[in-house]
CSV table of C-alpha atoms in Angstrom, one decimal:
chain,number,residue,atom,x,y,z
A,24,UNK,CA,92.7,70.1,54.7
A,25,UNK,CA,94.5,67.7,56.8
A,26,UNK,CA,92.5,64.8,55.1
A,27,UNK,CA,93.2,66.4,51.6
A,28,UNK,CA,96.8,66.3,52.8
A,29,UNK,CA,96.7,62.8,53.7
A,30,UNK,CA,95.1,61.4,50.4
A,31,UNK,CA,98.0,63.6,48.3
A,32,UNK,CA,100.2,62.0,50.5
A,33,UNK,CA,98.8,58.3,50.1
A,34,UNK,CA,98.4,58.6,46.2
A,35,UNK,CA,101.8,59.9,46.0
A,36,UNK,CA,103.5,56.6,47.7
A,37,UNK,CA,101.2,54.2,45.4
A,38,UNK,CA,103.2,53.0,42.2
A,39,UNK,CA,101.2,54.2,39.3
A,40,UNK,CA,99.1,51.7,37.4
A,41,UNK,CA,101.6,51.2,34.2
A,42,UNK,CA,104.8,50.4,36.5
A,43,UNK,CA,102.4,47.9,38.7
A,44,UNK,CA,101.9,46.2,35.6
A,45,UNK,CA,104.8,46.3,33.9
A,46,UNK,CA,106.5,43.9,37.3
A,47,UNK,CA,104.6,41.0,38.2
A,48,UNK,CA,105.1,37.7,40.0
A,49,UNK,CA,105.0,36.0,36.6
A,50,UNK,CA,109.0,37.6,36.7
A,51,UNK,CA,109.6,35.5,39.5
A,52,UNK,CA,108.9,32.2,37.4
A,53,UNK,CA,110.9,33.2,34.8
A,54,UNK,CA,114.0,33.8,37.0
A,55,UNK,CA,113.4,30.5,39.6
A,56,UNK,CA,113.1,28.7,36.1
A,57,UNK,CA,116.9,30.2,34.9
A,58,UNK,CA,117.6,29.2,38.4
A,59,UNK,CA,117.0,25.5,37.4
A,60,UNK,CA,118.3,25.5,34.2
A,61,UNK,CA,121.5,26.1,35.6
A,62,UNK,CA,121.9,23.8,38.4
A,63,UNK,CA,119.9,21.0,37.7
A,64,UNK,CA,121.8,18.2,39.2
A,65,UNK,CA,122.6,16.6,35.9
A,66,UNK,CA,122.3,18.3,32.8
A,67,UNK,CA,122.7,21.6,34.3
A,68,UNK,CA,124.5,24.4,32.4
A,69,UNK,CA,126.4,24.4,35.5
A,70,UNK,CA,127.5,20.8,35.2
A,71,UNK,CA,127.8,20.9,31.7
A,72,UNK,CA,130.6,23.3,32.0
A,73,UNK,CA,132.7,21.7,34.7
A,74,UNK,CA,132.7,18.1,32.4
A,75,UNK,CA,134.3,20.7,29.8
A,76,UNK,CA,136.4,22.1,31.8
A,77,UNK,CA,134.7,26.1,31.4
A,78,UNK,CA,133.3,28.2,34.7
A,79,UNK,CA,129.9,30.1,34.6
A,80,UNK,CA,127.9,31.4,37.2
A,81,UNK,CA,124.1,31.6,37.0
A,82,UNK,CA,123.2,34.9,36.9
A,83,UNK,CA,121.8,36.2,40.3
A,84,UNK,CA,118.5,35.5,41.1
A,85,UNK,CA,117.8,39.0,42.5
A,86,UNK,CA,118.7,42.3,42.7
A,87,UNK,CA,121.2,43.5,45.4
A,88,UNK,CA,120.8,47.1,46.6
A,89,UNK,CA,123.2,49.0,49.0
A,90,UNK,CA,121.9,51.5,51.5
A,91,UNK,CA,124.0,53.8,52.5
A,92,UNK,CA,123.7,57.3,54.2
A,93,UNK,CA,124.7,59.1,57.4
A,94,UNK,CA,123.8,58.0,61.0
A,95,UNK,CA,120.3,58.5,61.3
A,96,UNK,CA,118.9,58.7,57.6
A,97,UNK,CA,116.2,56.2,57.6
A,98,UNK,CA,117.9,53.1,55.9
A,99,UNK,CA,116.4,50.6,58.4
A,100,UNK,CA,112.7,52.4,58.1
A,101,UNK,CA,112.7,52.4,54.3
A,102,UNK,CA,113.7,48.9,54.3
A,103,UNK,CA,110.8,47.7,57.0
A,104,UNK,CA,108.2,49.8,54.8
A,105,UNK,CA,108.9,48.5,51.6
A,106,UNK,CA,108.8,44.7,52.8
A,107,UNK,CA,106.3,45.8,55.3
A,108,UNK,CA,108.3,43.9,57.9
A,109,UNK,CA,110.5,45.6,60.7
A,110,UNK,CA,113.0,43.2,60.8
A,111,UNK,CA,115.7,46.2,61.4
A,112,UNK,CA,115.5,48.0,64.2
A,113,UNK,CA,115.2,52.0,63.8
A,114,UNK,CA,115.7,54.6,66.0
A,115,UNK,CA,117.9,58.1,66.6
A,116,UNK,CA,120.8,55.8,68.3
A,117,UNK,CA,123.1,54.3,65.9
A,118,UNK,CA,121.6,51.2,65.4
A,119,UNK,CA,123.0,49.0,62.6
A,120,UNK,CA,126.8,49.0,63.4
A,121,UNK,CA,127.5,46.1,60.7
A,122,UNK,CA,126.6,45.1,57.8
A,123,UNK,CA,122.9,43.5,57.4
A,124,UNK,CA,121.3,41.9,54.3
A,125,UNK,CA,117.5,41.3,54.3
A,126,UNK,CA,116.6,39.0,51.6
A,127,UNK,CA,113.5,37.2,51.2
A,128,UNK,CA,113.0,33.2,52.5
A,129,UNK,CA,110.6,31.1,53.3
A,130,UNK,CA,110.2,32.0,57.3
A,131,UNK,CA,111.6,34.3,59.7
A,132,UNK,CA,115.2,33.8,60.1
A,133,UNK,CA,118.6,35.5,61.5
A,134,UNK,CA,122.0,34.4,60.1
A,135,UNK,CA,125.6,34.9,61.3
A,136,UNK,CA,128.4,35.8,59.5
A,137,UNK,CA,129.2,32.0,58.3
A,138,UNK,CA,125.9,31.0,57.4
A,139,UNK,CA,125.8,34.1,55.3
A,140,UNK,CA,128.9,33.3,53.6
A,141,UNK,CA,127.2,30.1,52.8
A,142,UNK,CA,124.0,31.7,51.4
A,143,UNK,CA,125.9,34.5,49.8
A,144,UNK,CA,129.3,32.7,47.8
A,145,UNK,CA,129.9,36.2,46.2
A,146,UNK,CA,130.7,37.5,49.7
A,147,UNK,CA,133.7,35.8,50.3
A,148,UNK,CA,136.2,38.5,49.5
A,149,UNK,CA,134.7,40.9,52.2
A,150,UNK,CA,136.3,38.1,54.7
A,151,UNK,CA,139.4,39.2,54.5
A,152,UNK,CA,138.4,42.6,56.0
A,153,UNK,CA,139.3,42.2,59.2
A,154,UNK,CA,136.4,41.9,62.0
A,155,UNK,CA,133.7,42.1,59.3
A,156,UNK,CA,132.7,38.4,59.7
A,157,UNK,CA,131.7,39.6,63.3
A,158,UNK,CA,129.2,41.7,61.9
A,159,UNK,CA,127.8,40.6,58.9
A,160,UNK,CA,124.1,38.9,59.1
A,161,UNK,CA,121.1,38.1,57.2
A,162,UNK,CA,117.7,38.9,58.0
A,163,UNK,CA,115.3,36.5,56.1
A,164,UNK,CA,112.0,37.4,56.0
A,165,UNK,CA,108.6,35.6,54.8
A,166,UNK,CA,107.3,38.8,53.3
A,167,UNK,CA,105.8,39.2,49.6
A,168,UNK,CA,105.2,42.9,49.2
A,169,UNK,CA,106.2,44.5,46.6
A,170,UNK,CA,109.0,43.0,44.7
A,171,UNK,CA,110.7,42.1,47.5
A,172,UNK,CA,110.6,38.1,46.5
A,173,UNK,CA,113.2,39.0,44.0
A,174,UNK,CA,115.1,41.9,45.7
A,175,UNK,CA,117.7,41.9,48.6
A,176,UNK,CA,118.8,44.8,50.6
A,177,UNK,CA,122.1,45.3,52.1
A,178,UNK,CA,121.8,48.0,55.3
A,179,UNK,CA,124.9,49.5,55.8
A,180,UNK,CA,126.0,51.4,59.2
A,181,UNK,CA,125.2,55.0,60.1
A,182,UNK,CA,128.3,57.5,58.7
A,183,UNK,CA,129.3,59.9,61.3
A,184,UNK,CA,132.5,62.1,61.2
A,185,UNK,CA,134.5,62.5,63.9
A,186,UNK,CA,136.4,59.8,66.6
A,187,UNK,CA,133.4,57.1,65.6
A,188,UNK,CA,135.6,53.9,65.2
A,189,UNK,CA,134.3,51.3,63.4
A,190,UNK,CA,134.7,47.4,64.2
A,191,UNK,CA,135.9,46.6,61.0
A,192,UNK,CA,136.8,49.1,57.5
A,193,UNK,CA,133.6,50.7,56.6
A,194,UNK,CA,134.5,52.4,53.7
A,195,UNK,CA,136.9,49.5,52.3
A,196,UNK,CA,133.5,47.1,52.3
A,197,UNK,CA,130.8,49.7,51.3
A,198,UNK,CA,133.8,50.3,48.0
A,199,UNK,CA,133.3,46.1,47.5
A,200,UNK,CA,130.0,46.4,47.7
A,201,UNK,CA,129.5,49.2,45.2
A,202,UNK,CA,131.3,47.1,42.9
A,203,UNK,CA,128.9,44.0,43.3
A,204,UNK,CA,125.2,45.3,43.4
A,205,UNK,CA,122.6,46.6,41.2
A,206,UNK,CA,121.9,49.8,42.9
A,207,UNK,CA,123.3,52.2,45.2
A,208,UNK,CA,120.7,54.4,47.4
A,209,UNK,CA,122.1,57.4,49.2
A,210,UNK,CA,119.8,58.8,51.8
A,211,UNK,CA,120.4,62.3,53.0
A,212,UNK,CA,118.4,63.4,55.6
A,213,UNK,CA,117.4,67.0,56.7
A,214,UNK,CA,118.5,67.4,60.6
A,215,UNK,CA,121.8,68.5,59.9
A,216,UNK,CA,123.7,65.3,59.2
A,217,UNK,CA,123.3,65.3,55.6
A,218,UNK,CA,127.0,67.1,55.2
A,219,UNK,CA,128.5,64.6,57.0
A,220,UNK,CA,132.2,64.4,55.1
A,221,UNK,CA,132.6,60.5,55.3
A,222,UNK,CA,129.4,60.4,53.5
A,223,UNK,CA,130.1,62.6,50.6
A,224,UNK,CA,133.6,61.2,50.3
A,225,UNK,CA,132.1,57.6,49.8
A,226,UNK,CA,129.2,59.1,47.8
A,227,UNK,CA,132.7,60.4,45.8
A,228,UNK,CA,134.4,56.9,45.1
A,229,UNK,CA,131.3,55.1,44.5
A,230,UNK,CA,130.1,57.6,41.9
A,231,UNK,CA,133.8,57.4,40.4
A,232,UNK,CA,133.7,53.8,39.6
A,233,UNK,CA,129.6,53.2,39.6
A,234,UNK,CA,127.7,56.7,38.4
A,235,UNK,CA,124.9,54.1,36.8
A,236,UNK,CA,124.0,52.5,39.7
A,237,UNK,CA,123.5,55.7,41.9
A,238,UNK,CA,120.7,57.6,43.1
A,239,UNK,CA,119.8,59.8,45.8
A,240,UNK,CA,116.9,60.4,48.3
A,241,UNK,CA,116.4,63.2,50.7
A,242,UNK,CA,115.1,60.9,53.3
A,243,UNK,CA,112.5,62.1,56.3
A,244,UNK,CA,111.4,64.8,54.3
A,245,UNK,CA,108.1,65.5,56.1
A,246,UNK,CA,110.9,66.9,59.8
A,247,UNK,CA,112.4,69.2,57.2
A,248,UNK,CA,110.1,72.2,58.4
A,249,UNK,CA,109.0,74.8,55.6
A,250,UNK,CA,108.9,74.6,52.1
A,251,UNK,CA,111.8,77.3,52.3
A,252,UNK,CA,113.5,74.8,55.1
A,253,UNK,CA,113.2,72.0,52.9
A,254,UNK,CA,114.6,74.0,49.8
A,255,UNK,CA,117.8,75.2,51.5
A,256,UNK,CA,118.5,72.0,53.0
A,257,UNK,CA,118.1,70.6,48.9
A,258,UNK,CA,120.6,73.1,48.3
A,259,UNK,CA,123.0,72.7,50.7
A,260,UNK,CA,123.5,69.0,50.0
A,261,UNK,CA,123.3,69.7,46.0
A,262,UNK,CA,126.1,72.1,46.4
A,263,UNK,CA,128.3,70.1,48.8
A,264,UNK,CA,127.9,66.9,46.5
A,265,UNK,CA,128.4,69.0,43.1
A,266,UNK,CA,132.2,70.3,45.0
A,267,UNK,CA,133.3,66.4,44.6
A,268,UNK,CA,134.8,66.4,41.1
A,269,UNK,CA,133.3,63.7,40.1
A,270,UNK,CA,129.8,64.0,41.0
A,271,UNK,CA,129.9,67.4,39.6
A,272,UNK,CA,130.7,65.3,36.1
A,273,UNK,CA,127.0,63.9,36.2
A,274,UNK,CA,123.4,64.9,36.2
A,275,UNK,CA,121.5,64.0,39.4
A,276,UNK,CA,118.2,64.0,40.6
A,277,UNK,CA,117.2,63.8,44.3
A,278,UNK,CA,113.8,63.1,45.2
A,279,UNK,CA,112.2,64.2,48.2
A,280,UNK,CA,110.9,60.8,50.3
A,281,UNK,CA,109.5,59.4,53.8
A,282,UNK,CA,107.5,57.1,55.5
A,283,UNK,CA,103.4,57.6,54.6
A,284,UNK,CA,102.7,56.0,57.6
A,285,UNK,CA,104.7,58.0,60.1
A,286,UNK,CA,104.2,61.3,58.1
A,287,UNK,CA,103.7,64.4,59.9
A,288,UNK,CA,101.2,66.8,58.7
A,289,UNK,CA,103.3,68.1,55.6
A,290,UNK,CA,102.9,70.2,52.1
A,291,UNK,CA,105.5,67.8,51.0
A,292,UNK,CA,105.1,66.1,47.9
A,293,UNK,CA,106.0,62.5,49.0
A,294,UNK,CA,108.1,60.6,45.8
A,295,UNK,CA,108.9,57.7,47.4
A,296,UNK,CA,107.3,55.8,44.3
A,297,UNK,CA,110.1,56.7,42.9
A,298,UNK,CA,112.3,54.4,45.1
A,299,UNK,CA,109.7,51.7,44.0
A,300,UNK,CA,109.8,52.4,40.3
A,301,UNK,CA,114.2,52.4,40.1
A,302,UNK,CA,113.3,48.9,41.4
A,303,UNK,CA,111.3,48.0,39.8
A,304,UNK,CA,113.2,48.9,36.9
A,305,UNK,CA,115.8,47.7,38.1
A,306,UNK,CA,113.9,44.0,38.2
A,307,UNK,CA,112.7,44.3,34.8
A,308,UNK,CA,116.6,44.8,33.5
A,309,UNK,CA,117.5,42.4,35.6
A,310,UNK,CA,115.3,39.7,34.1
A,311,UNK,CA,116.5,40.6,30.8
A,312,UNK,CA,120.1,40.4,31.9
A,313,UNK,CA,119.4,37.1,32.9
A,314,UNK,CA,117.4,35.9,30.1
A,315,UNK,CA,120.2,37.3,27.7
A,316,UNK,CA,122.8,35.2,30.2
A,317,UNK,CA,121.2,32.0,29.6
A,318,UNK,CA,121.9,33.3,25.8
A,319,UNK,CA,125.4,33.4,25.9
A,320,UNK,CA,126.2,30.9,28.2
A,321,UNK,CA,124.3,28.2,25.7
A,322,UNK,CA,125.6,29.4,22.9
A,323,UNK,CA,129.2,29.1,24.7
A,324,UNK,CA,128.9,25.8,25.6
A,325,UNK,CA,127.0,24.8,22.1
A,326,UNK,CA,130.4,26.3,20.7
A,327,UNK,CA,132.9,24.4,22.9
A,328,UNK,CA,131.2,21.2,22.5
A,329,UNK,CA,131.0,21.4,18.8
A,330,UNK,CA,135.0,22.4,19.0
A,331,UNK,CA,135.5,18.8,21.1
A,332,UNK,CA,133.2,16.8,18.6
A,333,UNK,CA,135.5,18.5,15.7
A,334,UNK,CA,139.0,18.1,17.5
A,335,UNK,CA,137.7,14.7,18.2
A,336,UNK,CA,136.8,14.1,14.0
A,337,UNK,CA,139.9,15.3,13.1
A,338,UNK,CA,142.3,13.8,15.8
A,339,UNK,CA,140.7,10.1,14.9
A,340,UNK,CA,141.3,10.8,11.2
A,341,UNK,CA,145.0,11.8,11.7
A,342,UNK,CA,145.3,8.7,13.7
A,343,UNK,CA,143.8,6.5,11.2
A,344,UNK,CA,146.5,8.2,9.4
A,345,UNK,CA,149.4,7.7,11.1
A,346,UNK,CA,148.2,4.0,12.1
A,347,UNK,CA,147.9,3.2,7.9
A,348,UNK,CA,151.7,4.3,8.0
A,349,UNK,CA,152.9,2.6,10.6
A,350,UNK,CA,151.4,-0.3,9.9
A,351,UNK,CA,153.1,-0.2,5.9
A,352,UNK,CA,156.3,0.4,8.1
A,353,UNK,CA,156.0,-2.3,10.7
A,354,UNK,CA,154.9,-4.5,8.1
A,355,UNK,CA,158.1,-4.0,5.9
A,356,UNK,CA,160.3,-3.8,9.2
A,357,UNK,CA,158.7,-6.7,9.9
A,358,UNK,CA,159.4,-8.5,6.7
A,359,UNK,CA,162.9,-7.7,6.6
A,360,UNK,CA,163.3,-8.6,10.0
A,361,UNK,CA,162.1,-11.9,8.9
A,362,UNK,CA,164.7,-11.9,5.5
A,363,UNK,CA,167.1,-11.1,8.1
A,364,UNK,CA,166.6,-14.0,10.2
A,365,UNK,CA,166.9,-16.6,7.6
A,366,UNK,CA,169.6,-14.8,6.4
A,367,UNK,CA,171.5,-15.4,9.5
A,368,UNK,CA,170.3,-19.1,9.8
A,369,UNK,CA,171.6,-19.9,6.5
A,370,UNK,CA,174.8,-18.6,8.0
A,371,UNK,CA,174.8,-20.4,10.6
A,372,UNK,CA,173.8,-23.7,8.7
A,373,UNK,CA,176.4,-23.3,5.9
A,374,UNK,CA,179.3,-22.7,9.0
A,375,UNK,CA,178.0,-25.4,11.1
A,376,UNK,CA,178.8,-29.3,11.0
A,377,UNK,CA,174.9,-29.9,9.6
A,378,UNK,CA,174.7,-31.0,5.9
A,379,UNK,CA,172.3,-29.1,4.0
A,380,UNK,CA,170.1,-31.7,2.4
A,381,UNK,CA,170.9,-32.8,-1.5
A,382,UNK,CA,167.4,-30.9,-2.2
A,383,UNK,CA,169.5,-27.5,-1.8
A,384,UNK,CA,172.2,-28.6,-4.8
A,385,UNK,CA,169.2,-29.6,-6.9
A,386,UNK,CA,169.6,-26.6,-9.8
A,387,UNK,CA,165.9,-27.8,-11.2
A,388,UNK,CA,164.4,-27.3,-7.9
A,389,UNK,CA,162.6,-24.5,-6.5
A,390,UNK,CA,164.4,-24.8,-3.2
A,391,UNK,CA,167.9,-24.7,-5.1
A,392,UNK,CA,166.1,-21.3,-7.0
A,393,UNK,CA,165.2,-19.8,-3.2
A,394,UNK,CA,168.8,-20.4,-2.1
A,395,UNK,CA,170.4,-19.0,-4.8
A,396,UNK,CA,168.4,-15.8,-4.3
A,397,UNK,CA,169.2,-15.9,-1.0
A,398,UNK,CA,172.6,-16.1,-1.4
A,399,UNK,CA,172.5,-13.2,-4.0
A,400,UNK,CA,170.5,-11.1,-1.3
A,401,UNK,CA,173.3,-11.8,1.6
A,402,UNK,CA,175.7,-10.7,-1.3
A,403,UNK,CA,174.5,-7.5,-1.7
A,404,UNK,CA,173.3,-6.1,1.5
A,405,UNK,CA,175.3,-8.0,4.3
A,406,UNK,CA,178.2,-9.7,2.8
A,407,UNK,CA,180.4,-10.3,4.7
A,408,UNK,CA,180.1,-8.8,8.2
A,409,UNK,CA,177.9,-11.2,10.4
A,410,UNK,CA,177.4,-7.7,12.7
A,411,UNK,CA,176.0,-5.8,10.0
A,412,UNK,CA,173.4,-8.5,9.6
A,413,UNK,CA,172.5,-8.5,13.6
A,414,UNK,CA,172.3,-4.7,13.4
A,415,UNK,CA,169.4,-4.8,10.5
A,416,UNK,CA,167.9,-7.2,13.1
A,417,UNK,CA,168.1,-5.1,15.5
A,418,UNK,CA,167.2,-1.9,13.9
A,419,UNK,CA,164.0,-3.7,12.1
A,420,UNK,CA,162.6,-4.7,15.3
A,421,UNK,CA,162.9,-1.7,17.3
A,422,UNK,CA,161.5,0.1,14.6
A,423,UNK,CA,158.7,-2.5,14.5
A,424,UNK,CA,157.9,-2.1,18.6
A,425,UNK,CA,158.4,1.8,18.2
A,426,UNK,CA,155.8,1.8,15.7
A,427,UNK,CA,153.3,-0.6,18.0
A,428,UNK,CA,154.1,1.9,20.9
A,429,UNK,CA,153.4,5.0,19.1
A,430,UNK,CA,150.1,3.7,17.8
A,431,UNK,CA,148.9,2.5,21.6
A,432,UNK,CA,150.3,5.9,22.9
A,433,UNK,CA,147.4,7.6,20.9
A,434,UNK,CA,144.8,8.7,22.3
A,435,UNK,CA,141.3,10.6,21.1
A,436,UNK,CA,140.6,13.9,22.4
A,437,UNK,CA,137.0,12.0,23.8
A,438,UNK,CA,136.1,8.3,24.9
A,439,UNK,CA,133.5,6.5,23.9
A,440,UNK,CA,131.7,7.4,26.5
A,441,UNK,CA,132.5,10.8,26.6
A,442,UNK,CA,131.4,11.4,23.4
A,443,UNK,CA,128.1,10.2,23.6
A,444,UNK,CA,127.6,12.2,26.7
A,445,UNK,CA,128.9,15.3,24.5
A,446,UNK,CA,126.6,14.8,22.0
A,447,UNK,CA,123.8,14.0,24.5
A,448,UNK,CA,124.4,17.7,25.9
A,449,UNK,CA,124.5,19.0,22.7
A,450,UNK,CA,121.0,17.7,21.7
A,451,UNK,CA,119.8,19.2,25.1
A,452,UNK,CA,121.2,22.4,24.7
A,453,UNK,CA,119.7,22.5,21.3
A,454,UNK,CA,116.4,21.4,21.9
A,455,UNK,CA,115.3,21.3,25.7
A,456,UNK,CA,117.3,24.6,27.1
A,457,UNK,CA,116.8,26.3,23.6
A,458,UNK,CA,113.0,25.4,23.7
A,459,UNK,CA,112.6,27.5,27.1
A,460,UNK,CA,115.0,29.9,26.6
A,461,UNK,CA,112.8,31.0,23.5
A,462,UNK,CA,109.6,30.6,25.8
A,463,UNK,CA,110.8,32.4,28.7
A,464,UNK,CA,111.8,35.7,26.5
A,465,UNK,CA,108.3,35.0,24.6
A,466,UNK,CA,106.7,35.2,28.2
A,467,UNK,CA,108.8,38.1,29.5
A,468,UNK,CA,108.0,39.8,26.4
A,469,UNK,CA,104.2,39.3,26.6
A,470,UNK,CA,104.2,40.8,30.6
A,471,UNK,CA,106.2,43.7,29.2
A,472,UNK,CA,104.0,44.5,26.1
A,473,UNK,CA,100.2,45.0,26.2
């Protein structure tokens, strides 16, 4: 019986055969490639937005899950099994007091609080909680089980009621965190901590803001005794979570879960595929978050480059416009500045001891014909103040210099060079990123579909 026992128990912690192949490492290609679509050094969608001034953020590589639960509900073991790595410590002590994130790399690593800041941008808010830096680490491990290259747990410390002080707010980082990951795991477990109030009230405020990304796990289900021990306990902690208003709002189901390889001899039905399968589900949404992403953020940047290219069109047309007018202007302010100045030579000639030549009193002569239109001209428009005449002058050649200042005051919305970097990331949007965006959903397609 106990060997009977044991194989339930083994088949029940396998992932079934449809889930193992619906997630494989081909996922892991498709996501390193979005990786490098955005920041590739120079024609990165990343870099493409900063030369037009836009922000985007390549979607994240992997998918973030929170741990949280009372002191003692197996967070640390469930993350050692499922990377098959014990890289946090486990025991009945409080163990993790801050906050830990195990993420996969390329060795075995530990990192601080800075370096995690570093590895993590998105974390940056939780600095301001004071004493958190302190206790925030990364535990990098080489492990490839599962889907663990892809996924990243954040362990959480043990919730106790009580006089338990904290080095830093708990509850105001767990609440961040909520906001910011993928999934939220709640473990309950069975030896009598699974009432604890701090728990539920988180449990609350993260369900208030985040009902999609929770579920919840009665955790070391093999100690819970009896099948009637096990059931009351189910019942205790249904009834205490479904008194919180706005858990009761929602439909929850709580799988009964522990370890295979530490399990005691037990009737339990052991779901802790289940755990596997919400990730893995929770991969295979990912990927298609990030494949849809890349979608949007192309087509954005296709649509604010094609704006610039326009605004560019049009603002060199309207310039060409404006320069044909002021040029018919300064051309005519310059002529008349020109009439104006012979007009005021002639002035000065006639009222001056210089003889005008014969040639001017010559009525067959053109130059007599010139003079007389001249004087006809001076008649009419400046006769007989000399300061009107200096005025038009005046007036003519500012108009003239405004008009060459406005024209080399304008400028086109793009340079030269500008533009044909523009249109250079417009081509590679439309053929290069568009080329592998269509063959990475082709490929993600053909995993997902037989």
């Amino acid at each position: 019986m106990t060997s009977t026992m044991m194989n339930n128990n083994k088949s029940s912690s396998t992932l079934p055969e449809s889930m193992q192949r619906m997630i494989t490492p081909h996922y892991e290609q498709i996501v390193n490639e979005i990786e490098n679509i955005y920041h590739h050094p120079d024609i990165g969608l990343v870099t493409i937005a900063r030369w037009l001034g836009l922000s985007i953020m390549a979607p994240n590589k992997k998918i973030s899950i929170l741990l949280i639960g009372n002191h003692s509900a197996g967070k640390s073991s469930l993350v050692n099994w499922y990377i098959e790595d014990n890289v946090q410590r486990t025991g009945v002590a409080i163990e993790t007091q801050g906050i830990s994130i195990i993420t996969s790399g390329k060795r075995r690593e530990s990192l601080m609080g800075p370096a995690t800041m570093r590895l993590f941008p998105y974390l940056d808010p939780l600095g301001n909680i004071p004493g958190l830096l302190n206790y925030l680490t990364t535990e990098i491990s080489s492990s490839k089980q599962k889907k663990f290259p892809i996924v990243s747990f954040i362990d959480t410390p043990g919730l106790v009621d009580g006089a338990m002080a904290y080095p830093f707010d708990v509850e105001q980082a767990i609440l961040w965190l909520g906001n910011h990951v993928d999934l939220i795991f709640v473990l309950f477990d069975p030896i009598g901590q699974a009432l604890c109030k701090r728990t539920l009230t988180l449990v609350e405020q993260l369900n208030k803001s985040n009902p999609e990304k929770m579920h919840y796990y009665l955790a070391k289900a093999d100690e819970a005794g009896s099948d009637r021990d096990r059931h009351r306990v189910l019942m205790q902690i249904v009834q205490n979570l479904c008194r919180q208003p706005e858990i009761s709002k929602t439909n929850f189901d709580m799988p009964t879960i522990y370890l295979p390889d530490l399990a005691k001899e037990t009737r339990c039905t052991n779901q802790i595929h289940e755990v596997c399968s919400t990730i893995d589900h929770a991969v295979f949404s990912g990927v298609q978050k990030s494949l849809n992403t890349l979608h949007n953020d192309c087509k954005r940047l296709e649509e604010c480059i094609n704006e610039r290219l326009v605004l560019h069109e049009k603002t060199q047309v309207k310039h060409r416009s404006w320069s044909i007018k002021l040029s018919i202007v300064q051309f005519i302010s310059l002529l008349l500045v020109i009439l104006s100045f012979i007009l005021l030579l002639r002035r000065y000639l006639e009222t001056s001891h210089l003889k005008i030549p014969i040639v001017f009193l010559d009525e067959s002569s053109t130059s007599w014909q010139i003079n007389s239109t001249l004087n006809s001209i001076d008649d009419f428009l400046f006769y007989p103040a000399y300061s009107l005449l200096l005025l038009i002058i005046f007036v003519n050649g500012l108009i003239f210099f405004i008009g060459r200042f406005i024209k080399n005051r304008q400028k086109d919305v793009l340079n030269a060079r500008e533009k044909k970097m523009f249109i250079a990331f417009k081509h590679h949007l439309e053929t290069n990123v568009g080329v592998k965006q269509k063959n990475l959903y082709e490929s993600f397609l053909a995993e997902a579909i037989d």
